[in-house]
Amino acid sequence: AAKERTFAGASDRAALERIAGAIFATRADVTHPLAFGFPDASIPVFRTSTTRHEIPGNPLAVAARYDGVLAGYVSKTNRKELNGTSAVWAENAGSGRIICIADSPTFRGYFRSTERFLSNALLLAPTLRIPSDGM
């Protein structure tokens, strides 16, 4: 028999779908300017939300995509829905750019691997040009 769902259990069920803090793997395009200086394509990031960002219309805008969970609790649903989505990307906006980083690159100052995304965004954004996908 199916387990009966109760009103009182709703918050417990919702808690199982939150990401309170987990380390995700990302796969970076090390040729992308926002990924400049990373020694290889595998970059761990600290994630605290379930917000999902699909790959933009131009996949060349994406510097890093989520590529699985390394540590921490993440429900099967969130693992599936977040895998392959955008972690770091840029969007052209008029004559400028919008740099998008899905997770805090300086979260509490202790997860250092993603600070380079922020540095690259600050230093390289004025000259960053996202080429057309051409497809």
N, CA, C and O atoms as CSV, one atom per row, in Angstrom:
chain,resi,resn,atom,element,x,y,z
A,1,ALA,N,N,0.843,-1.187,0.000
A,1,ALA,CA,C,0.000,0.000,0.000
A,1,ALA,C,C,0.881,1.240,0.000
A,1,ALA,O,O,1.949,1.266,0.612
A,2,ALA,N,N,0.411,2.264,-0.697
A,2,ALA,CA,C,1.139,3.530,-0.781
A,2,ALA,C,C,1.106,4.237,0.561
A,2,ALA,O,O,0.108,4.188,1.279
A,3,LYS,N,N,2.205,4.892,0.890
A,3,LYS,CA,C,2.273,5.628,2.148
A,3,LYS,C,C,1.373,6.859,2.053
A,3,LYS,O,O,1.426,7.607,1.077
A,4,GLU,N,N,0.559,7.055,3.066
A,4,GLU,CA,C,-0.370,8.182,3.092
A,4,GLU,C,C,0.400,9.480,3.320
A,4,GLU,O,O,1.266,9.554,4.192
A,5,ARG,N,N,0.077,10.495,2.531
A,5,ARG,CA,C,0.695,11.807,2.694
A,5,ARG,C,C,-0.170,12.638,3.626
A,5,ARG,O,O,-1.397,12.646,3.522
A,6,THR,N,N,0.492,13.335,4.536
A,6,THR,CA,C,-0.233,14.170,5.475
A,6,THR,C,C,0.220,15.613,5.348
A,6,THR,O,O,1.316,15.898,4.866
A,7,PHE,N,N,-0.632,16.506,5.784
A,7,PHE,CA,C,-0.321,17.922,5.789
A,7,PHE,C,C,0.937,18.179,6.624
A,7,PHE,O,O,1.821,18.936,6.222
A,8,ALA,N,N,0.998,17.546,7.775
A,8,ALA,CA,C,2.125,17.754,8.689
A,8,ALA,C,C,3.457,17.309,8.086
A,8,ALA,O,O,4.505,17.836,8.458
A,9,GLY,N,N,3.432,16.358,7.171
A,9,GLY,CA,C,4.660,15.863,6.564
A,9,GLY,C,C,5.125,16.660,5.360
A,9,GLY,O,O,6.191,16.380,4.812
A,10,ALA,N,N,4.343,17.654,4.936
A,10,ALA,CA,C,4.687,18.424,3.739
A,10,ALA,C,C,6.029,19.132,3.867
A,10,ALA,O,O,6.809,19.139,2.914
A,11,SER,N,N,6.312,19.721,5.010
A,11,SER,CA,C,7.580,20.445,5.155
A,11,SER,C,C,8.764,19.473,5.155
A,11,SER,O,O,9.844,19.818,4.675
A,12,ASP,N,N,8.574,18.276,5.681
A,12,ASP,CA,C,9.645,17.280,5.648
A,12,ASP,C,C,9.921,16.843,4.212
A,12,ASP,O,O,11.078,16.695,3.819
A,13,ARG,N,N,8.871,16.639,3.437
A,13,ARG,CA,C,9.041,16.249,2.028
A,13,ARG,C,C,9.728,17.364,1.246
A,13,ARG,O,O,10.598,17.100,0.417
A,14,ALA,N,N,9.340,18.606,1.510
A,14,ALA,CA,C,9.957,19.749,0.820
A,14,ALA,C,C,11.439,19.860,1.177
A,14,ALA,O,O,12.261,20.195,0.324
A,15,ALA,N,N,11.776,19.583,2.420
A,15,ALA,CA,C,13.173,19.668,2.859
A,15,ALA,C,C,14.059,18.690,2.099
A,15,ALA,O,O,15.233,18.972,1.859
A,16,LEU,N,N,13.512,17.555,1.725
A,16,LEU,CA,C,14.294,16.558,0.984
A,16,LEU,C,C,14.630,17.021,-0.428
A,16,LEU,O,O,15.530,16.466,-1.059
A,17,GLU,N,N,13.924,18.026,-0.932
A,17,GLU,CA,C,14.189,18.545,-2.274
A,17,GLU,C,C,15.057,19.801,-2.262
A,17,GLU,O,O,15.417,20.298,-3.329
A,18,ARG,N,N,15.401,20.325,-1.097
A,18,ARG,CA,C,16.276,21.497,-1.011
A,18,ARG,C,C,17.735,21.075,-1.157
A,18,ARG,O,O,18.102,19.927,-0.908
A,19,ILE,N,N,18.541,22.027,-1.564
A,19,ILE,CA,C,19.989,21.821,-1.539
A,19,ILE,C,C,20.524,22.826,-0.526
A,19,ILE,O,O,20.621,24.020,-0.809
A,20,ALA,N,N,20.865,22.334,0.638
A,20,ALA,CA,C,21.326,23.207,1.716
A,20,ALA,C,C,22.825,23.460,1.636
A,20,ALA,O,O,23.344,24.343,2.319
A,21,GLY,N,N,23.507,22.710,0.827
A,21,GLY,CA,C,24.941,22.850,0.664
A,21,GLY,C,C,25.524,21.551,0.160
A,21,GLY,O,O,25.586,20.564,0.893
A,22,ALA,N,N,25.946,21.549,-1.075
A,22,ALA,CA,C,26.535,20.354,-1.678
A,22,ALA,C,C,27.627,20.796,-2.633
A,22,ALA,O,O,27.609,21.915,-3.147
A,23,ILE,N,N,28.564,19.917,-2.860
A,23,ILE,CA,C,29.640,20.208,-3.807
A,23,ILE,C,C,29.314,19.492,-5.106
A,23,ILE,O,O,29.194,18.268,-5.154
A,24,PHE,N,N,29.173,20.285,-6.154
A,24,PHE,CA,C,28.886,19.768,-7.483
A,24,PHE,C,C,30.144,19.815,-8.329
A,24,PHE,O,O,30.996,20.684,-8.146
A,25,ALA,N,N,30.252,18.887,-9.244
A,25,ALA,CA,C,31.302,18.935,-10.258
A,25,ALA,C,C,30.782,19.796,-11.402
A,25,ALA,O,O,29.595,19.754,-11.726
A,26,THR,N,N,31.649,20.558,-11.999
A,26,THR,CA,C,31.307,21.223,-13.257
A,26,THR,C,C,32.355,20.820,-14.283
A,26,THR,O,O,33.485,20.468,-13.945
A,27,ARG,N,N,31.952,20.881,-15.526
A,27,ARG,CA,C,32.847,20.628,-16.648
A,27,ARG,C,C,32.975,21.957,-17.378
A,27,ARG,O,O,31.997,22.467,-17.925
A,28,ALA,N,N,34.175,22.515,-17.386
A,28,ALA,CA,C,34.409,23.821,-17.990
A,28,ALA,C,C,34.960,23.683,-19.405
A,28,ALA,O,O,35.644,22.715,-19.738
A,29,ASP,N,N,34.646,24.665,-20.211
A,29,ASP,CA,C,35.289,24.824,-21.513
A,29,ASP,C,C,36.516,25.684,-21.231
A,29,ASP,O,O,36.409,26.909,-21.156
A,30,VAL,N,N,37.671,25.060,-21.075
A,30,VAL,CA,C,38.872,25.799,-20.670
A,30,VAL,C,C,39.356,26.776,-21.735
A,30,VAL,O,O,40.281,27.550,-21.488
A,31,THR,N,N,38.740,26.749,-22.921
A,31,THR,CA,C,39.076,27.739,-23.944
A,31,THR,C,C,38.217,28.997,-23.803
A,31,THR,O,O,38.473,29.997,-24.473
A,32,HIS,N,N,37.209,28.955,-22.945
A,32,HIS,CA,C,36.324,30.107,-22.737
A,32,HIS,C,C,37.046,31.112,-21.842
A,32,HIS,O,O,37.661,30.711,-20.854
A,33,PRO,N,N,36.989,32.407,-22.159
A,33,PRO,CA,C,37.681,33.400,-21.330
A,33,PRO,C,C,37.279,33.380,-19.853
A,33,PRO,O,O,38.119,33.649,-18.994
A,34,LEU,N,N,36.034,33.072,-19.539
A,34,LEU,CA,C,35.616,33.036,-18.131
A,34,LEU,C,C,36.231,31.864,-17.371
A,34,LEU,O,O,36.224,31.851,-16.140
A,35,ALA,N,N,36.765,30.879,-18.100
A,35,ALA,CA,C,37.432,29.737,-17.463
A,35,ALA,C,C,38.953,29.843,-17.578
A,35,ALA,O,O,39.670,28.871,-17.339
A,36,PHE,N,N,39.435,31.022,-17.942
A,36,PHE,CA,C,40.877,31.236,-18.083
A,36,PHE,C,C,41.600,30.934,-16.770
A,36,PHE,O,O,41.179,31.375,-15.701
A,37,GLY,N,N,42.679,30.185,-16.867
A,37,GLY,CA,C,43.535,29.933,-15.719
A,37,GLY,C,C,43.210,28.688,-14.918
A,37,GLY,O,O,43.968,28.329,-14.017
A,38,PHE,N,N,42.113,28.024,-15.217
A,38,PHE,CA,C,41.834,26.766,-14.520
A,38,PHE,C,C,42.743,25.692,-15.093
A,38,PHE,O,O,42.885,25.596,-16.312
A,39,PRO,N,N,43.361,24.882,-14.241
A,39,PRO,CA,C,44.317,23.891,-14.731
A,39,PRO,C,C,43.690,22.756,-15.539
A,39,PRO,O,O,44.358,22.168,-16.389
A,40,ASP,N,N,42.426,22.441,-15.291
A,40,ASP,CA,C,41.745,21.422,-16.100
A,40,ASP,C,C,40.249,21.712,-16.118
A,40,ASP,O,O,39.791,22.660,-15.480
A,41,ALA,N,N,39.498,20.909,-16.836
A,41,ALA,CA,C,38.083,21.173,-17.072
A,41,ALA,C,C,37.180,20.810,-15.896
A,41,ALA,O,O,36.028,21.242,-15.866
A,42,SER,N,N,37.654,20.043,-14.943
A,42,SER,CA,C,36.833,19.624,-13.815
A,42,SER,C,C,36.998,20.620,-12.663
A,42,SER,O,O,38.079,20.751,-12.089
A,43,ILE,N,N,35.895,21.325,-12.333
A,43,ILE,CA,C,35.951,22.358,-11.304
A,43,ILE,C,C,34.837,22.115,-10.290
A,43,ILE,O,O,33.663,22.122,-10.657
A,44,PRO,N,N,35.182,21.903,-9.026
A,44,PRO,CA,C,34.140,21.739,-8.004
A,44,PRO,C,C,33.560,23.104,-7.628
A,44,PRO,O,O,34.284,24.096,-7.541
A,45,VAL,N,N,32.248,23.137,-7.407
A,45,VAL,CA,C,31.575,24.364,-6.976
A,45,VAL,C,C,30.671,24.039,-5.796
A,45,VAL,O,O,30.166,22.922,-5.678
A,46,PHE,N,N,30.470,25.020,-4.925
A,46,PHE,CA,C,29.588,24.841,-3.781
A,46,PHE,C,C,28.218,25.396,-4.151
A,46,PHE,O,O,28.097,26.546,-4.573
A,47,ARG,N,N,27.200,24.576,-3.990
A,47,ARG,CA,C,25.849,24.941,-4.429
A,47,ARG,C,C,24.899,24.926,-3.244
A,47,ARG,O,O,24.929,24.016,-2.416
A,48,THR,N,N,24.038,25.969,-3.177
A,48,THR,CA,C,23.094,26.086,-2.064
A,48,THR,C,C,21.662,26.307,-2.527
A,48,THR,O,O,20.816,26.717,-1.733
A,49,SER,N,N,21.376,26.044,-3.794
A,49,SER,CA,C,20.003,26.244,-4.255
A,49,SER,C,C,19.653,25.242,-5.343
A,49,SER,O,O,20.524,24.583,-5.912
A,50,THR,N,N,18.368,25.143,-5.616
A,50,THR,CA,C,17.888,24.252,-6.672
A,50,THR,C,C,17.581,25.015,-7.954
A,50,THR,O,O,17.079,24.430,-8.914
A,51,THR,N,N,17.872,26.306,-7.983
A,51,THR,CA,C,17.598,27.109,-9.172
A,51,THR,C,C,18.372,26.545,-10.350
A,51,THR,O,O,19.574,26.293,-10.265
A,52,ARG,N,N,17.661,26.353,-11.445
A,52,ARG,CA,C,18.241,25.719,-12.624
A,52,ARG,C,C,18.289,26.729,-13.762
A,52,ARG,O,O,17.334,27.474,-13.983
A,53,HIS,N,N,19.403,26.750,-14.478
A,53,HIS,CA,C,19.592,27.647,-15.617
A,53,HIS,C,C,19.906,26.799,-16.847
A,53,HIS,O,O,20.967,26.183,-16.942
A,54,GLU,N,N,18.975,26.780,-17.771
A,54,GLU,CA,C,19.171,26.008,-18.995
A,54,GLU,C,C,20.320,26.593,-19.809
A,54,GLU,O,O,20.704,27.747,-19.621
A,55,ILE,N,N,20.855,25.792,-20.707
A,55,ILE,CA,C,21.890,26.262,-21.624
A,55,ILE,C,C,21.248,27.333,-22.516
A,55,ILE,O,O,20.176,27.103,-23.075
A,56,PRO,N,N,21.889,28.499,-22.654
A,56,PRO,CA,C,21.302,29.547,-23.499
A,56,PRO,C,C,21.263,29.126,-24.966
A,56,PRO,O,O,21.850,28.115,-25.350
A,57,GLY,N,N,20.571,29.909,-25.768
A,57,GLY,CA,C,20.444,29.612,-27.191
A,57,GLY,C,C,21.786,29.451,-27.892
A,57,GLY,O,O,21.902,28.670,-28.836
A,58,ASN,N,N,22.786,30.173,-27.443
A,58,ASN,CA,C,24.131,30.048,-27.995
A,58,ASN,C,C,24.994,29.293,-26.979
A,58,ASN,O,O,25.428,29.880,-25.987
A,59,PRO,N,N,25.245,28.008,-27.210
A,59,PRO,CA,C,26.025,27.232,-26.236
A,59,PRO,C,C,27.465,27.717,-26.067
A,59,PRO,O,O,28.120,27.352,-25.091
A,60,LEU,N,N,27.971,28.532,-26.997
A,60,LEU,CA,C,29.330,29.070,-26.857
A,60,LEU,C,C,29.427,30.085,-25.726
A,60,LEU,O,O,30.527,30.461,-25.322
A,61,ALA,N,N,28.292,30.527,-25.219
A,61,ALA,CA,C,28.279,31.471,-24.103
A,61,ALA,C,C,28.609,30.786,-22.783
A,61,ALA,O,O,28.952,31.458,-21.810
A,62,VAL,N,N,28.511,29.467,-22.733
A,62,VAL,CA,C,28.663,28.720,-21.481
A,62,VAL,C,C,30.131,28.396,-21.211
A,62,VAL,O,O,30.815,27.791,-22.036
A,63,ALA,N,N,30.596,28.816,-20.035
A,63,ALA,CA,C,31.967,28.517,-19.611
A,63,ALA,C,C,32.022,27.228,-18.797
A,63,ALA,O,O,33.033,26.525,-18.816
A,64,ALA,N,N,30.925,26.909,-18.070
A,64,ALA,CA,C,30.915,25.692,-17.242
A,64,ALA,C,C,29.485,25.180,-17.089
A,64,ALA,O,O,28.532,25.951,-16.981
A,65,ARG,N,N,29.370,23.838,-17.085
A,65,ARG,CA,C,28.085,23.155,-16.897
A,65,ARG,C,C,28.199,22.211,-15.713
A,65,ARG,O,O,29.276,21.698,-15.409
A,66,TYR,N,N,27.068,21.988,-15.048
A,66,TYR,CA,C,27.067,21.025,-13.944
A,66,TYR,C,C,27.255,19.619,-14.488
A,66,TYR,O,O,26.713,19.254,-15.531
A,67,ASP,N,N,28.043,18.837,-13.747
A,67,ASP,CA,C,28.406,17.501,-14.213
A,67,ASP,C,C,28.375,16.490,-13.064
A,67,ASP,O,O,29.284,15.671,-12.928
A,68,GLY,N,N,27.327,16.551,-12.241
A,68,GLY,CA,C,27.188,15.575,-11.168
A,68,GLY,C,C,27.477,16.146,-9.795
A,68,GLY,O,O,27.868,17.304,-9.650
A,69,VAL,N,N,27.273,15.306,-8.791
A,69,VAL,CA,C,27.463,15.694,-7.391
A,69,VAL,C,C,28.710,14.999,-6.849
A,69,VAL,O,O,28.901,13.798,-7.040
A,70,LEU,N,N,29.553,15.773,-6.173
A,70,LEU,CA,C,30.754,15.213,-5.564
A,70,LEU,C,C,30.546,14.878,-4.095
A,70,LEU,O,O,31.049,13.863,-3.611
A,71,ALA,N,N,29.801,15.733,-3.375
A,71,ALA,CA,C,29.591,15.508,-1.942
A,71,ALA,C,C,28.351,16.257,-1.475
A,71,ALA,O,O,28.017,17.316,-2.007
A,72,GLY,N,N,27.676,15.703,-0.484
A,72,GLY,CA,C,26.498,16.343,0.077
A,72,GLY,C,C,25.226,15.683,-0.425
A,72,GLY,O,O,25.238,14.942,-1.408
A,73,TYR,N,N,24.125,15.966,0.267
A,73,TYR,CA,C,22.843,15.373,-0.111
A,73,TYR,C,C,22.176,16.183,-1.213
A,73,TYR,O,O,21.988,17.392,-1.085
A,74,VAL,N,N,21.824,15.504,-2.292
A,74,VAL,CA,C,21.041,16.076,-3.380
A,74,VAL,C,C,20.083,14.987,-3.833
A,74,VAL,O,O,20.507,13.874,-4.141
A,75,SER,N,N,18.807,15.297,-3.876
A,75,SER,CA,C,17.807,14.292,-4.244
A,75,SER,C,C,18.042,13.804,-5.679
A,75,SER,O,O,18.683,14.486,-6.478
A,76,LYS,N,N,17.523,12.636,-5.989
A,76,LYS,CA,C,17.643,12.085,-7.345
A,76,LYS,C,C,17.039,13.029,-8.373
A,76,LYS,O,O,17.590,13.203,-9.460
A,77,THR,N,N,15.914,13.637,-8.033
A,77,THR,CA,C,15.258,14.574,-8.949
A,77,THR,C,C,16.171,15.748,-9.258
A,77,THR,O,O,16.345,16.101,-10.424
A,78,ASN,N,N,16.759,16.362,-8.233
A,78,ASN,CA,C,17.642,17.507,-8.457
A,78,ASN,C,C,18.926,17.110,-9.168
A,78,ASN,O,O,19.438,17.872,-9.989
A,79,ARG,N,N,19.453,15.930,-8.866
A,79,ARG,CA,C,20.646,15.459,-9.593
A,79,ARG,C,C,20.357,15.401,-11.095
A,79,ARG,O,O,21.154,15.857,-11.914
A,80,LYS,N,N,19.218,14.839,-11.431
A,80,LYS,CA,C,18.839,14.689,-12.837
A,80,LYS,C,C,18.566,16.044,-13.496
A,80,LYS,O,O,19.033,16.305,-14.605
A,81,GLU,N,N,17.801,16.910,-12.803
A,81,GLU,CA,C,17.408,18.178,-13.397
A,81,GLU,C,C,18.551,19.182,-13.519
A,81,GLU,O,O,18.533,20.021,-14.420
A,82,LEU,N,N,19.536,19.116,-12.640
A,82,LEU,CA,C,20.634,20.076,-12.680
A,82,LEU,C,C,21.783,19.630,-13.578
A,82,LEU,O,O,22.533,20.468,-14.080
A,83,ASN,N,N,21.931,18.340,-13.784
A,83,ASN,CA,C,23.040,17.836,-14.589
A,83,ASN,C,C,22.976,18.401,-16.014
A,83,ASN,O,O,21.946,18.311,-16.683
A,84,GLY,N,N,24.076,18.976,-16.459
A,84,GLY,CA,C,24.168,19.513,-17.810
A,84,GLY,C,C,23.667,20.938,-17.965
A,84,GLY,O,O,23.749,21.498,-19.058
A,85,THR,N,N,23.144,21.547,-16.890
A,85,THR,CA,C,22.668,22.922,-16.988
A,85,THR,C,C,23.821,23.900,-16.780
A,85,THR,O,O,24.914,23.505,-16.376
A,86,SER,N,N,23.573,25.160,-17.055
A,86,SER,CA,C,24.610,26.195,-16.988
A,86,SER,C,C,25.027,26.511,-15.564
A,86,SER,O,O,24.186,26.686,-14.682
A,87,ALA,N,N,26.330,26.584,-15.348
A,87,ALA,CA,C,26.883,27.012,-14.067
A,87,ALA,C,C,27.489,28.409,-14.189
A,87,ALA,O,O,27.339,29.236,-13.291
A,88,VAL,N,N,28.172,28.667,-15.301
A,88,VAL,CA,C,28.795,29.966,-15.571
A,88,VAL,C,C,28.620,30.251,-17.059
A,88,VAL,O,O,28.959,29.419,-17.901
A,89,TRP,N,N,28.089,31.429,-17.378
A,89,TRP,CA,C,27.883,31.781,-18.776
A,89,TRP,C,C,27.824,33.291,-18.927
A,89,TRP,O,O,27.739,34.020,-17.939
A,90,ALA,N,N,27.868,33.751,-20.163
A,90,ALA,CA,C,27.806,35.181,-20.471
A,90,ALA,C,C,26.716,35.407,-21.506
A,90,ALA,O,O,26.462,34.558,-22.361
A,91,GLU,N,N,26.089,36.543,-21.414
A,91,GLU,CA,C,25.054,36.930,-22.372
A,91,GLU,C,C,25.426,38.298,-22.936
A,91,GLU,O,O,25.804,39.201,-22.190
A,92,ASN,N,N,25.317,38.446,-24.247
A,92,ASN,CA,C,25.483,39.764,-24.844
A,92,ASN,C,C,24.229,40.580,-24.532
A,92,ASN,O,O,23.112,40.069,-24.611
A,93,ALA,N,N,24.422,41.838,-24.182
A,93,ALA,CA,C,23.307,42.741,-23.891
A,93,ALA,C,C,23.648,44.106,-24.465
A,93,ALA,O,O,24.380,44.885,-23.855
A,94,GLY,N,N,23.110,44.385,-25.641
A,94,GLY,CA,C,23.462,45.631,-26.310
A,94,GLY,C,C,24.941,45.626,-26.632
A,94,GLY,O,O,25.438,44.701,-27.276
A,95,SER,N,N,25.646,46.650,-26.190
A,95,SER,CA,C,27.090,46.687,-26.434
A,95,SER,C,C,27.885,46.124,-25.259
A,95,SER,O,O,29.114,46.183,-25.253
A,96,GLY,N,N,27.183,45.577,-24.263
A,96,GLY,CA,C,27.864,45.013,-23.096
A,96,GLY,C,C,27.591,43.538,-22.927
A,96,GLY,O,O,27.069,42.879,-23.827
A,97,ARG,N,N,27.951,43.025,-21.758
A,97,ARG,CA,C,27.758,41.632,-21.425
A,97,ARG,C,C,27.186,41.503,-20.025
A,97,ARG,O,O,27.431,42.332,-19.148
A,98,ILE,N,N,26.422,40.449,-19.842
A,98,ILE,CA,C,25.962,40.064,-18.512
A,98,ILE,C,C,26.666,38.753,-18.192
A,98,ILE,O,O,26.525,37.772,-18.921
A,99,ILE,N,N,27.418,38.740,-17.109
A,99,ILE,CA,C,28.122,37.530,-16.691
A,99,ILE,C,C,27.266,36.861,-15.620
A,99,ILE,O,O,26.911,37.485,-14.620
A,100,CYS,N,N,26.941,35.605,-15.832
A,100,CYS,CA,C,26.062,34.870,-14.926
A,100,CYS,C,C,26.839,33.735,-14.261
A,100,CYS,O,O,27.437,32.892,-14.931
A,101,ILE,N,N,26.814,33.735,-12.947
A,101,ILE,CA,C,27.434,32.674,-12.154
A,101,ILE,C,C,26.321,32.146,-11.256
A,101,ILE,O,O,25.848,32.857,-10.369
A,102,ALA,N,N,25.906,30.913,-11.478
A,102,ALA,CA,C,24.735,30.372,-10.793
A,102,ALA,C,C,24.919,30.268,-9.283
A,102,ALA,O,O,23.939,30.364,-8.545
A,103,ASP,N,N,26.117,30.079,-8.816
A,103,ASP,CA,C,26.387,29.928,-7.389
A,103,ASP,C,C,27.323,31.038,-6.934
A,103,ASP,O,O,28.066,31.605,-7.736
A,104,SER,N,N,27.281,31.342,-5.649
A,104,SER,CA,C,28.162,32.376,-5.117
A,104,SER,C,C,29.620,31.942,-5.285
A,104,SER,O,O,30.030,30.941,-4.697
A,105,PRO,N,N,30.402,32.671,-6.071
A,105,PRO,CA,C,31.796,32.254,-6.295
A,105,PRO,C,C,32.688,32.487,-5.075
A,105,PRO,O,O,33.821,32.008,-5.041
A,106,THR,N,N,32.196,33.207,-4.089
A,106,THR,CA,C,32.985,33.462,-2.882
A,106,THR,C,C,32.210,33.058,-1.634
A,106,THR,O,O,32.347,33.703,-0.594
A,107,PHE,N,N,31.405,32.015,-1.713
A,107,PHE,CA,C,30.538,31.618,-0.620
A,107,PHE,C,C,31.300,31.490,0.693
A,107,PHE,O,O,32.155,30.618,0.847
A,108,ARG,N,N,30.981,32.363,1.626
A,108,ARG,CA,C,31.580,32.407,2.968
A,108,ARG,C,C,33.109,32.449,2.968
A,108,ARG,O,O,33.734,32.229,4.006
A,109,GLY,N,N,33.703,32.726,1.833
A,109,GLY,CA,C,35.143,32.896,1.755
A,109,GLY,C,C,35.966,31.648,1.961
A,109,GLY,O,O,37.181,31.743,2.134
A,110,TYR,N,N,35.345,30.470,1.949
A,110,TYR,CA,C,36.152,29.276,2.194
A,110,TYR,C,C,36.184,28.312,1.028
A,110,TYR,O,O,37.011,27.400,1.019
A,111,PHE,N,N,35.327,28.476,0.055
A,111,PHE,CA,C,35.362,27.578,-1.092
A,111,PHE,C,C,36.055,28.324,-2.224
A,111,PHE,O,O,35.411,29.061,-2.972
A,112,ARG,N,N,37.352,28.136,-2.351
A,112,ARG,CA,C,38.196,29.000,-3.175
A,112,ARG,C,C,38.220,28.658,-4.660
A,112,ARG,O,O,38.634,29.489,-5.468
A,113,SER,N,N,37.791,27.471,-5.037
A,113,SER,CA,C,37.961,27.050,-6.432
A,113,SER,C,C,37.193,27.907,-7.430
A,113,SER,O,O,37.575,27.971,-8.598
A,114,THR,N,N,36.127,28.564,-7.002
A,114,THR,CA,C,35.318,29.319,-7.961
A,114,THR,C,C,35.621,30.815,-7.982
A,114,THR,O,O,35.026,31.553,-8.767
A,115,GLU,N,N,36.531,31.265,-7.138
A,115,GLU,CA,C,36.868,32.692,-7.138
A,115,GLU,C,C,37.408,33.151,-8.490
A,115,GLU,O,O,37.223,34.305,-8.876
A,116,ARG,N,N,38.067,32.259,-9.198
A,116,ARG,CA,C,38.636,32.631,-10.496
A,116,ARG,C,C,37.548,33.019,-11.506
A,116,ARG,O,O,37.771,33.878,-12.359
A,117,PHE,N,N,36.373,32.388,-11.408
A,117,PHE,CA,C,35.272,32.801,-12.282
A,117,PHE,C,C,34.934,34.273,-12.052
A,117,PHE,O,O,34.715,35.019,-13.006
A,118,LEU,N,N,34.892,34.687,-10.793
A,118,LEU,CA,C,34.590,36.080,-10.466
A,118,LEU,C,C,35.702,37.009,-10.953
A,118,LEU,O,O,35.427,38.050,-11.550
A,119,SER,N,N,36.954,36.634,-10.699
A,119,SER,CA,C,38.083,37.453,-11.161
A,119,SER,C,C,38.058,37.608,-12.672
A,119,SER,O,O,38.239,38.709,-13.193
A,120,ASN,N,N,37.834,36.505,-13.376
A,120,ASN,CA,C,37.781,36.568,-14.831
A,120,ASN,C,C,36.623,37.431,-15.302
A,120,ASN,O,O,36.763,38.182,-16.267
A,121,ALA,N,N,35.481,37.332,-14.631
A,121,ALA,CA,C,34.334,38.156,-15.006
A,121,ALA,C,C,34.663,39.637,-14.849
A,121,ALA,O,O,34.359,40.440,-15.731
A,122,LEU,N,N,35.281,39.995,-13.734
A,122,LEU,CA,C,35.604,41.398,-13.488
A,122,LEU,C,C,36.666,41.929,-14.442
A,122,LEU,O,O,36.565,43.052,-14.936
A,123,LEU,N,N,37.686,41.113,-14.698
A,123,LEU,CA,C,38.804,41.581,-15.508
A,123,LEU,C,C,38.577,41.449,-17.013
A,123,LEU,O,O,39.047,42.285,-17.785
A,124,LEU,N,N,37.863,40.407,-17.433
A,124,LEU,CA,C,37.757,40.126,-18.863
A,124,LEU,C,C,36.439,40.554,-19.502
A,124,LEU,O,O,36.352,40.649,-20.727
A,125,ALA,N,N,35.420,40.811,-18.698
A,125,ALA,CA,C,34.106,41.145,-19.252
A,125,ALA,C,C,34.128,42.339,-20.213
A,125,ALA,O,O,33.431,42.305,-21.227
A,126,PRO,N,N,34.901,43.385,-19.932
A,126,PRO,CA,C,34.880,44.517,-20.868
A,126,PRO,C,C,35.343,44.172,-22.285
A,126,PRO,O,O,34.967,44.849,-23.242
A,127,THR,N,N,36.149,43.131,-22.419
A,127,THR,CA,C,36.645,42.760,-23.752
A,127,THR,C,C,36.026,41.465,-24.275
A,127,THR,O,O,36.308,41.055,-25.401
A,128,LEU,N,N,35.193,40.827,-23.474
A,128,LEU,CA,C,34.607,39.537,-23.843
A,128,LEU,C,C,33.602,39.695,-24.976
A,128,LEU,O,O,32.698,40.528,-24.908
A,129,ARG,N,N,33.769,38.899,-26.001
A,129,ARG,CA,C,32.816,38.857,-27.109
A,129,ARG,C,C,32.395,37.409,-27.273
A,129,ARG,O,O,33.241,36.526,-27.416
A,130,ILE,N,N,31.090,37.159,-27.254
A,130,ILE,CA,C,30.573,35.799,-27.425
A,130,ILE,C,C,30.331,35.595,-28.910
A,130,ILE,O,O,29.470,36.259,-29.485
A,131,PRO,N,N,31.071,34.689,-29.548
A,131,PRO,CA,C,30.867,34.446,-30.975
A,131,PRO,C,C,29.532,33.757,-31.242
A,131,PRO,O,O,28.977,33.093,-30.366
A,132,SER,N,N,29.035,33.920,-32.435
A,132,SER,CA,C,27.798,33.246,-32.836
A,132,SER,C,C,28.072,31.763,-32.950
A,132,SER,O,O,29.153,31.348,-33.367
A,133,ASP,N,N,27.076,30.961,-32.572
A,133,ASP,CA,C,27.204,29.511,-32.657
A,133,ASP,C,C,27.328,29.068,-34.107
A,133,ASP,O,O,27.995,28.075,-34.400
A,134,GLY,N,N,26.693,29.794,-35.009
A,134,GLY,CA,C,26.789,29.487,-36.433
A,134,GLY,C,C,26.027,28.269,-36.866
A,134,GLY,O,O,26.202,27.799,-37.990
A,135,MET,N,N,25.181,27.742,-36.002
A,135,MET,CA,C,24.410,26.554,-36.385
A,135,MET,C,C,22.973,26.906,-36.672
A,135,MET,O,O,22.178,26.028,-37.009
